Short mmCIF file of C-alpha atoms and ligand atoms in Angstrom, two decimals:
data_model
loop_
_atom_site.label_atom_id
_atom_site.label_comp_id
_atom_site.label_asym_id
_atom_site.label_seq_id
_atom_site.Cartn_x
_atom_site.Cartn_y
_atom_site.Cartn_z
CA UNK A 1 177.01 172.47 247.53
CA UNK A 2 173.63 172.25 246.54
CA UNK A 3 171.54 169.10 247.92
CA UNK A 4 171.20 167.53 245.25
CA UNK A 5 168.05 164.78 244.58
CA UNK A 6 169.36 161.33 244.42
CA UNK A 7 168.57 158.69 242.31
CA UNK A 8 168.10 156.26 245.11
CA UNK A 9 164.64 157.18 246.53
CA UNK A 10 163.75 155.68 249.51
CA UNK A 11 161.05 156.54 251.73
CA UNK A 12 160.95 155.22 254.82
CA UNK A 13 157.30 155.52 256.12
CA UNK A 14 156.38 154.84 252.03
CA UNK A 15 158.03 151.36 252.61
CA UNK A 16 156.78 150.03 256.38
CA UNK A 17 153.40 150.63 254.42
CA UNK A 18 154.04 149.36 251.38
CA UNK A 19 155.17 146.56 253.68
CA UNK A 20 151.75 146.22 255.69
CA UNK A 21 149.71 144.88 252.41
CA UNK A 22 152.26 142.00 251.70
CA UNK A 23 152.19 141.01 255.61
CA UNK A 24 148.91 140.28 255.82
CA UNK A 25 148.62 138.78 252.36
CA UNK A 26 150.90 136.01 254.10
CA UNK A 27 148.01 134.80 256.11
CA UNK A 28 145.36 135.17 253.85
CA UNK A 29 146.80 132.44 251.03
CA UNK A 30 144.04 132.90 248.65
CA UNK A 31 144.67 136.79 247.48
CA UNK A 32 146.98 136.98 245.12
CA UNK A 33 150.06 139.60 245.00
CA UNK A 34 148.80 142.66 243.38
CA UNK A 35 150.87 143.96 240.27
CA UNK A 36 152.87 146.23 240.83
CA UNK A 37 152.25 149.46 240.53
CA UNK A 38 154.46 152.10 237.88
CA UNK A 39 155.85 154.06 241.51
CA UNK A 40 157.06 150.84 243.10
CA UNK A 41 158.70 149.82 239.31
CA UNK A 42 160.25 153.76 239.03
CA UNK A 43 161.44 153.31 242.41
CA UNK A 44 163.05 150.26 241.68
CA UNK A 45 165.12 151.72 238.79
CA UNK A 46 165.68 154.98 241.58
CA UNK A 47 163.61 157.55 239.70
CA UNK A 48 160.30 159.07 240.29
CA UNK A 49 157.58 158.93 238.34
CA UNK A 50 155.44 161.78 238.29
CA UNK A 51 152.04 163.47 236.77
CA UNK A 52 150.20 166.63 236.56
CA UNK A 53 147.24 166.75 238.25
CA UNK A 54 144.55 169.90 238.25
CA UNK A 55 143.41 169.87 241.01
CA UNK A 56 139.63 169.32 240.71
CA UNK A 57 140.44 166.03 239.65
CA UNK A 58 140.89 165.16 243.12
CA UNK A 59 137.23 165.51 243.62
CA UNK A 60 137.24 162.33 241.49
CA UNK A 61 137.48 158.95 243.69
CA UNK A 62 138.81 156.80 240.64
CA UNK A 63 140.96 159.40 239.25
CA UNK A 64 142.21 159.82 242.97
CA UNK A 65 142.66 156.22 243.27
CA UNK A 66 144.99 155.29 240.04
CA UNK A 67 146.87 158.76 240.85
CA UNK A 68 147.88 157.79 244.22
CA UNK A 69 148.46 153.92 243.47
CA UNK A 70 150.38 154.64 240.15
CA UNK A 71 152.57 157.82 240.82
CA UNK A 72 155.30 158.80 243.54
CA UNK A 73 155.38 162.67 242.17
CA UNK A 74 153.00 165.45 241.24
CA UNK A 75 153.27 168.37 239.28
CA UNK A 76 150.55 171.17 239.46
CA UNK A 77 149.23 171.25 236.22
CA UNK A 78 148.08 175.37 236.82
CA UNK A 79 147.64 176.05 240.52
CA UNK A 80 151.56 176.97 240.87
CA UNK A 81 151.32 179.49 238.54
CA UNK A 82 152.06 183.33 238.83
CA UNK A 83 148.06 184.36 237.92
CA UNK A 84 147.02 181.89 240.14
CA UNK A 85 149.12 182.46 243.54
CA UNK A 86 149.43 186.27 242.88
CA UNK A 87 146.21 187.59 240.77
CA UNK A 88 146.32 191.03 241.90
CA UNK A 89 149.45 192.60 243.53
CA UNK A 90 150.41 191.30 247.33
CA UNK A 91 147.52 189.56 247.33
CA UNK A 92 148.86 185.77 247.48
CA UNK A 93 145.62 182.94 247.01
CA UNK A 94 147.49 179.72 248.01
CA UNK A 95 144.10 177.21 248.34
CA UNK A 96 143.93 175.53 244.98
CA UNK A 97 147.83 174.54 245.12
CA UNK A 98 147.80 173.77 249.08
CA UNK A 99 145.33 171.14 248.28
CA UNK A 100 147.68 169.74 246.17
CA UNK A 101 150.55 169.80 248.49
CA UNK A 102 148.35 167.96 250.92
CA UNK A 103 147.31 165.35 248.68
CA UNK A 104 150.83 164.58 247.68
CA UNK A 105 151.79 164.55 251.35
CA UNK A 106 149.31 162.21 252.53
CA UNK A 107 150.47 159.72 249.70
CA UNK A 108 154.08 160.11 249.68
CA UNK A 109 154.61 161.76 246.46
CA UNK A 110 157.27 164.57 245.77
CA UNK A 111 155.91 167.68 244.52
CA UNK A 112 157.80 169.29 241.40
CA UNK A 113 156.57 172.72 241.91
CA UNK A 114 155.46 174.53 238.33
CA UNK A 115 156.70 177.23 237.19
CA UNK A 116 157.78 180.41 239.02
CA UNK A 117 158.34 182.53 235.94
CA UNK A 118 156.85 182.08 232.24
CA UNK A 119 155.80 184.64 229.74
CA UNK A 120 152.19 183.15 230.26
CA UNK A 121 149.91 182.91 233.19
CA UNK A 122 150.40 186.37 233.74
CA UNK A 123 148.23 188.96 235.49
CA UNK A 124 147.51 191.89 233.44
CA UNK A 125 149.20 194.16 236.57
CA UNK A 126 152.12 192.14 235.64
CA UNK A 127 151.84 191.99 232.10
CA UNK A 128 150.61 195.13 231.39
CA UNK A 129 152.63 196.73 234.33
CA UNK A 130 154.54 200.00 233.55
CA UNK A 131 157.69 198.84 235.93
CA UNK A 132 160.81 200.45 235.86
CA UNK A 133 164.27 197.41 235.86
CA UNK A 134 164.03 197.77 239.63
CA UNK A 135 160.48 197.67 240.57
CA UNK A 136 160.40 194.88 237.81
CA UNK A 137 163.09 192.83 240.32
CA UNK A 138 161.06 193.61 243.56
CA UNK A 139 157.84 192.37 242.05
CA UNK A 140 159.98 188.90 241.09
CA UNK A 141 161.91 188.72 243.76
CA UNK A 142 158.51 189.09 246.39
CA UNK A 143 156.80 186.21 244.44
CA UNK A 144 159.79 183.91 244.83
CA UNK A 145 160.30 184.63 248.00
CA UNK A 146 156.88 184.59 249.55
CA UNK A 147 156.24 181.19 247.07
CA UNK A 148 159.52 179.45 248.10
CA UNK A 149 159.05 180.51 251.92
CA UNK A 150 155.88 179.05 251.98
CA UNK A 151 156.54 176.00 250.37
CA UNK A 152 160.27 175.14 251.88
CA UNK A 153 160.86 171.49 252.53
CA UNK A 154 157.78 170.66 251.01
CA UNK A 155 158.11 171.40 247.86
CA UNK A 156 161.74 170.07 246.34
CA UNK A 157 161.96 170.92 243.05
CA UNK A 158 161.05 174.12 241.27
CA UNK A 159 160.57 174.96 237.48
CA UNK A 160 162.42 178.42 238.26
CA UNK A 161 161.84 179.86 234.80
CA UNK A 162 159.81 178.13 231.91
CA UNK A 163 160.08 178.25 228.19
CA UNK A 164 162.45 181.24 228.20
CA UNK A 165 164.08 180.49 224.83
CA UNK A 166 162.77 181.10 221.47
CA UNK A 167 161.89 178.38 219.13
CA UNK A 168 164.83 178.62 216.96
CA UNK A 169 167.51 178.70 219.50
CA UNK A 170 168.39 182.04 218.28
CA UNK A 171 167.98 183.89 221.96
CA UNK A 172 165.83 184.36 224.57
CA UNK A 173 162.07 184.65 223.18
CA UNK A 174 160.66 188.53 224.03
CA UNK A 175 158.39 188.48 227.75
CA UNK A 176 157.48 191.49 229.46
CA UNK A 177 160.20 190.28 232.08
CA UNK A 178 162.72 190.64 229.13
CA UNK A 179 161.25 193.83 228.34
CA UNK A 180 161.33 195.16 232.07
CA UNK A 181 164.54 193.54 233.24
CA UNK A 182 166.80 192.98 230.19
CA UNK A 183 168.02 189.06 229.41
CA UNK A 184 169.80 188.67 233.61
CA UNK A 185 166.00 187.87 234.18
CA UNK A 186 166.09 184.77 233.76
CA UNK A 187 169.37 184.20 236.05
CA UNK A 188 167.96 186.61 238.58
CA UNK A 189 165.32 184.45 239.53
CA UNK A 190 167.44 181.40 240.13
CA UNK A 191 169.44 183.33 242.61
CA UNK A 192 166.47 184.63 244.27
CA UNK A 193 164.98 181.36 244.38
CA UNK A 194 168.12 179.73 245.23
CA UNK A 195 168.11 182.14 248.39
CA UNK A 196 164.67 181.89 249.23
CA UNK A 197 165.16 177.69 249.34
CA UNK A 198 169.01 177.26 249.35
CA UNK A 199 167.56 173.26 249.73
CA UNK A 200 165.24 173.46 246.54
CA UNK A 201 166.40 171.98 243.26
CA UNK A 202 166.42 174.48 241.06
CA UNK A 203 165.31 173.77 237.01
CA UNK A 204 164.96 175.45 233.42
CA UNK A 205 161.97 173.83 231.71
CA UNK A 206 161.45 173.96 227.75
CA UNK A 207 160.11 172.61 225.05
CA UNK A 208 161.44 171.02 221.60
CA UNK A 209 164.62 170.98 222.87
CA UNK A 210 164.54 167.10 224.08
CA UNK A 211 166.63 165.77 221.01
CA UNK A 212 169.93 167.47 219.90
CA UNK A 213 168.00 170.27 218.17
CA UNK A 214 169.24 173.92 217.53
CA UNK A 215 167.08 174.70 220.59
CA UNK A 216 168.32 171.88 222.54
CA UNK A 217 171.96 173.12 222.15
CA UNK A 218 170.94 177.17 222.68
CA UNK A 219 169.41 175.74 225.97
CA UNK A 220 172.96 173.92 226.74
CA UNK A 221 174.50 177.17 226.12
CA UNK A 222 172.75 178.82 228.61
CA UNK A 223 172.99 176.35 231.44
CA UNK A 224 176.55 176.09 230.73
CA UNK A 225 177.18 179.30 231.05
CA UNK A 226 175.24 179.93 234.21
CA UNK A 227 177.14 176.46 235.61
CA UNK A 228 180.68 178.29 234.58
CA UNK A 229 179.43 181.37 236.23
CA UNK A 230 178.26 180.27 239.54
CA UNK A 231 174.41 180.71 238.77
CA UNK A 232 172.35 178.07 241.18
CA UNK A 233 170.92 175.55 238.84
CA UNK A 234 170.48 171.92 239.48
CA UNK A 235 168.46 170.60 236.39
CA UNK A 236 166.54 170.97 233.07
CA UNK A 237 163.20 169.73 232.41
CA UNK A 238 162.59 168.26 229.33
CA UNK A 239 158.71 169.09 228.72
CA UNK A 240 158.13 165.93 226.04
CA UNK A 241 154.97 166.97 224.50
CA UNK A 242 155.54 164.93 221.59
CA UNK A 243 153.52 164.03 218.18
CA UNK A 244 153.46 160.16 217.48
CA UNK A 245 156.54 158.65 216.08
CA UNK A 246 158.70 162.27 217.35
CA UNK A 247 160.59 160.49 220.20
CA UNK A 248 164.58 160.04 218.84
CA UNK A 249 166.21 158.00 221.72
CA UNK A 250 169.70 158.21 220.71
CA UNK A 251 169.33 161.85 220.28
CA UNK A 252 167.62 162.02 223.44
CA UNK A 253 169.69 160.41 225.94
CA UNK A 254 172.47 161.76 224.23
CA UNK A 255 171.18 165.02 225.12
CA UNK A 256 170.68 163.93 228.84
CA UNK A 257 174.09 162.93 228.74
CA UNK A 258 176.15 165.92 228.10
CA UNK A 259 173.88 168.00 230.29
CA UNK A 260 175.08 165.50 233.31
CA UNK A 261 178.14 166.02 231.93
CA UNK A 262 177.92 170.09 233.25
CA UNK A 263 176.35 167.89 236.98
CA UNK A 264 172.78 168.45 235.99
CA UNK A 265 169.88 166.49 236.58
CA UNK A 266 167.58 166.07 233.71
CA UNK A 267 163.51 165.14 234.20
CA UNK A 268 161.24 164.21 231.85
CA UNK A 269 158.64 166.86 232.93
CA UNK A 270 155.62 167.17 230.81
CA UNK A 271 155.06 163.40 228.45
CA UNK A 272 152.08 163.02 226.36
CA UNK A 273 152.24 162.01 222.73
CA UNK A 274 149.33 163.39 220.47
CA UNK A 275 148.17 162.46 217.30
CA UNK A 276 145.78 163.33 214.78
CA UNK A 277 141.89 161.92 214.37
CA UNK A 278 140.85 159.04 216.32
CA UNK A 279 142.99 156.35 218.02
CA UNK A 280 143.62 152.62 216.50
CA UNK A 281 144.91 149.70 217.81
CA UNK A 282 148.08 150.44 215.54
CA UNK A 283 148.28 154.20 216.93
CA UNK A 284 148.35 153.27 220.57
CA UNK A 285 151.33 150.55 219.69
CA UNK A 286 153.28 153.16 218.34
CA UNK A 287 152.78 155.56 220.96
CA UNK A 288 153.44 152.95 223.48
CA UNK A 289 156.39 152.26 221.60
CA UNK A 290 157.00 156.44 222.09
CA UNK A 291 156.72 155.66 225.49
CA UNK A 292 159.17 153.05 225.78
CA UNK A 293 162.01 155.26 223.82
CA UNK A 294 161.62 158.29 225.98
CA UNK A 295 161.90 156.33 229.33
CA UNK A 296 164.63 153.93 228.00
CA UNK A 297 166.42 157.24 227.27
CA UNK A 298 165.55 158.39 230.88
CA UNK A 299 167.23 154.81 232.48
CA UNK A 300 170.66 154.99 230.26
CA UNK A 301 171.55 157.94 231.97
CA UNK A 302 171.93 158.14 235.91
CA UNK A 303 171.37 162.25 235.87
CA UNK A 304 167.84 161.32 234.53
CA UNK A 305 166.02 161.81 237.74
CA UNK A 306 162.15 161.64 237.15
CA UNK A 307 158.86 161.00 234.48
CA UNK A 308 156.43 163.02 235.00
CA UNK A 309 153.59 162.78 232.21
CA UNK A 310 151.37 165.58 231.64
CA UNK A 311 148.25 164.42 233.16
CA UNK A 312 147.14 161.23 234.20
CA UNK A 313 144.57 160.07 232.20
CA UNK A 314 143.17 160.66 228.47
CA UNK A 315 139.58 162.00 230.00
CA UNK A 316 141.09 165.43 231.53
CA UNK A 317 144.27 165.99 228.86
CA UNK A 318 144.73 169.78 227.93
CA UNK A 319 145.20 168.90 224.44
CA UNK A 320 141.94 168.44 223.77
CA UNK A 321 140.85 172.26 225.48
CA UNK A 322 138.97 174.72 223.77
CA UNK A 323 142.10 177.29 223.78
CA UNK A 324 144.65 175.06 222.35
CA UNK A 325 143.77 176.06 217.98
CA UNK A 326 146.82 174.87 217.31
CA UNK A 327 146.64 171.04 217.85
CA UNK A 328 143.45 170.77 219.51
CA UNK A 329 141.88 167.14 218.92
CA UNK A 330 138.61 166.25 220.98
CA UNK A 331 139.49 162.21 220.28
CA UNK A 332 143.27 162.75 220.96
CA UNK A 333 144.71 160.15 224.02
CA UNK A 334 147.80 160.98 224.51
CA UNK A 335 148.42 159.65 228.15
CA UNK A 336 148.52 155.90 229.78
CA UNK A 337 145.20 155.60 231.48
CA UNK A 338 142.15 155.62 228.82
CA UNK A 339 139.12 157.67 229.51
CA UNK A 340 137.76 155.38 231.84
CA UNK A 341 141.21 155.25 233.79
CA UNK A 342 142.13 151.25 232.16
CA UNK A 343 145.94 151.29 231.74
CA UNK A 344 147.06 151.55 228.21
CA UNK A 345 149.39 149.62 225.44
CA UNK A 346 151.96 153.02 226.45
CA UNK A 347 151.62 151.63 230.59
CA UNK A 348 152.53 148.23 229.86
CA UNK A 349 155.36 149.29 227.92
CA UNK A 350 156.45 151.43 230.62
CA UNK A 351 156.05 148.24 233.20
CA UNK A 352 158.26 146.28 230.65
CA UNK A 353 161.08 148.84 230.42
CA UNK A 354 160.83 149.48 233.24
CA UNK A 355 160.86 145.95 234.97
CA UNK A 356 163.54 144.86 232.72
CA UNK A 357 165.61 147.73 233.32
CA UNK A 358 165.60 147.08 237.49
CA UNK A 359 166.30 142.93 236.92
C1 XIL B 1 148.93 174.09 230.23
C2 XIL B 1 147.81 173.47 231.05
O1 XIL B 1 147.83 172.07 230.87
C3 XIL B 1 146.47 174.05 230.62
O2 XIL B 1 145.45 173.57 231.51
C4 XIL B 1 146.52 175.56 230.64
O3 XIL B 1 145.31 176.06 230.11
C5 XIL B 1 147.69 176.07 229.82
O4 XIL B 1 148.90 175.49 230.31
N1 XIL B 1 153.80 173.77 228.72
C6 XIL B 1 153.78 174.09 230.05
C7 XIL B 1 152.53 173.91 230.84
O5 XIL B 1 154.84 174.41 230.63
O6 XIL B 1 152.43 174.83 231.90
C8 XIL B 1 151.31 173.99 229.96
O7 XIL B 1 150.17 173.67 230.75
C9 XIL B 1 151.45 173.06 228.78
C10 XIL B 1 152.65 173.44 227.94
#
């Protein structure tokens, strides 16, 4: 049996320091209790709460501060990725996403390692790599198992293959995994991971399929399938990147539910909620109101295990990169710290869900 991540997170050391503040506040009668923060609220309602971070961010002493105060997981926003820990063949750069690790280490966060395998982020060798079905397998099998070797017992959760399915639902989307290895790619590298880290938590990550859509269900078909079948998988990540008013709770948690229902965790991996032009009061209600749905969703159902938002705040968001043609907007804020990291409408909603959802 696989271990599997419990709601119920408690962290020793995290707690005889979260202890220390409130101790000393005792004797000193005129500071008043700090707030608390969204981590000690999450942990209260047993699930994590979680953000991607790049990790020159870090270099940034506010951004450093509200990410450490705020959240009890981290995601690598890039540094995880295939081009970045194996840019040319056998030759492994760890740096960027160590630094990570460490940070989350030194402030008690879990790491939900991203992604092993994903038809982007790939080096050309890979990409462009003439590799017969076998050599194919060695190359995937060697990066899983000099990734998960490094990182065992550090990092607990892996997005073992990302964004695998085609938008309609119809079948697996074309990769040059796909092409080299035929469709058992995508279970291959859960087993290998699963026996490079038989501790790991093992997750399928996608997109648009959060609500019961056709891509939702073709993603249930899968999972089910590899659950029948005996293939190690412990959860699906739900990426979330919605558009503003796109969050359907009762299709949601129903769609959380009957994945528990085959005894697999489900995480909110990847939250932000875009919209188009510049922000108005009236905008960031509703999204906070987006915000509220998708974690209320989360709390009805006890498989739902973390948050995780994609980014912490608006100032560093992806979706307003040069690359991203597609829904690129420079004024977009799609996250719950503002450019000059003040908490949001979408954080106190969060507070209130999630405050009212512990009492
Ligand atoms: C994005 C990063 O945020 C960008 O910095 C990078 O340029 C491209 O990738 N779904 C995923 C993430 O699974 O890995 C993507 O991250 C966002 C969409």
């Amino acid at each position: 049996m696989l271990r599997k991540l419990s709601r119920p997170l408690l962290c020793i050391p995290f707690i005889a320091a979260a202890l220390i503040p409130f101790a000393l506040a005792a004797n000193a009668q005129s500071t008043p209790d700090p707030a608390p923060a969204l981590r000690d609220l999450a942990e209260q309602n047993h699930i994590h709460i979680g953000a991607a971070v790049y990790s020159d961010h870090l270099l940034d002493p506010q951004f450093n501060q509200v990410l450490s105060r705020e959240f009890n997981m981290l995601t690598p926003e890039n540094e995880a990725k295939f081009c970045w820990l194996q840019p040319n063949e056998g030759k492994f750069d760890f740096s960027k996403f160590d630094q990570l690790v460490a940070f989350a280490q030194a402030n008690n966060m879990e790491i939900h390692g991203h992604n092993l395998v994903w038809h982007q982020c790939l080096p050309d060798w890979v990409a462009q790599g003439k590799f017969t079905r076998d050599q194919a397998l060695q190359v995937l099998h060697d990066h899983i198992f000099t990734v998960l070797g490094r990182y065992r017992g550090r990092v607990a959760i892996w997005d073992v293959v990302n964004e695998a399915m085609s938008d309609s639902g119809s079948g697996l989307r074309d990769t040059p995994w796909r092409d080299m290895i035929g469709d058992d790619y995508v279970e291959m590298a859960f087993r290998f991971a699963h026996e490079a880290d038989p501790d790991a938590l093992l997750f399928y990550n996608d997109y648009s399929g959060e609500a019961m859509t056709g891509k939702a269900n073709a993603i249930y078909d899968m999972v089910q399938d590899f659950v029948k079948r005996g293939v190690p998988i412990n959860g699906v990540g739900l990426q979330s990147h919605f558009t503003l008013g796109g969050v359907n709770e009762a299709s949601i948690s129903q769609n959380i539910k009957r994945l528990g229902a085959l005894g697999l965790q489900v995480q909110i991996t990847e939250m932000d909620d875009r919209f188009d032009g510049a922000p108005t009061p009236a905008i960031l209600q509703e999204q906070a109101n987006d915000y509220a749905q998708l974690m209320q969703a989360c709390l009805e159902n006890s498989n739902c295990t973390a948050f995780i938002t994609w980014g912490v705040s608006d100032n560093y968001t992806w979706l307003r990169g040069t690359n991203l043609g597609f829904f690129k907007n420079p004024l977009v804020e799609p996250l719950l710290f503002d450019d000059h990291y003040q908490p949001k409408p979408a954080y106190q909603a969060l507070v209130d869900v999630l405050t009212k959802h512990a009492g």
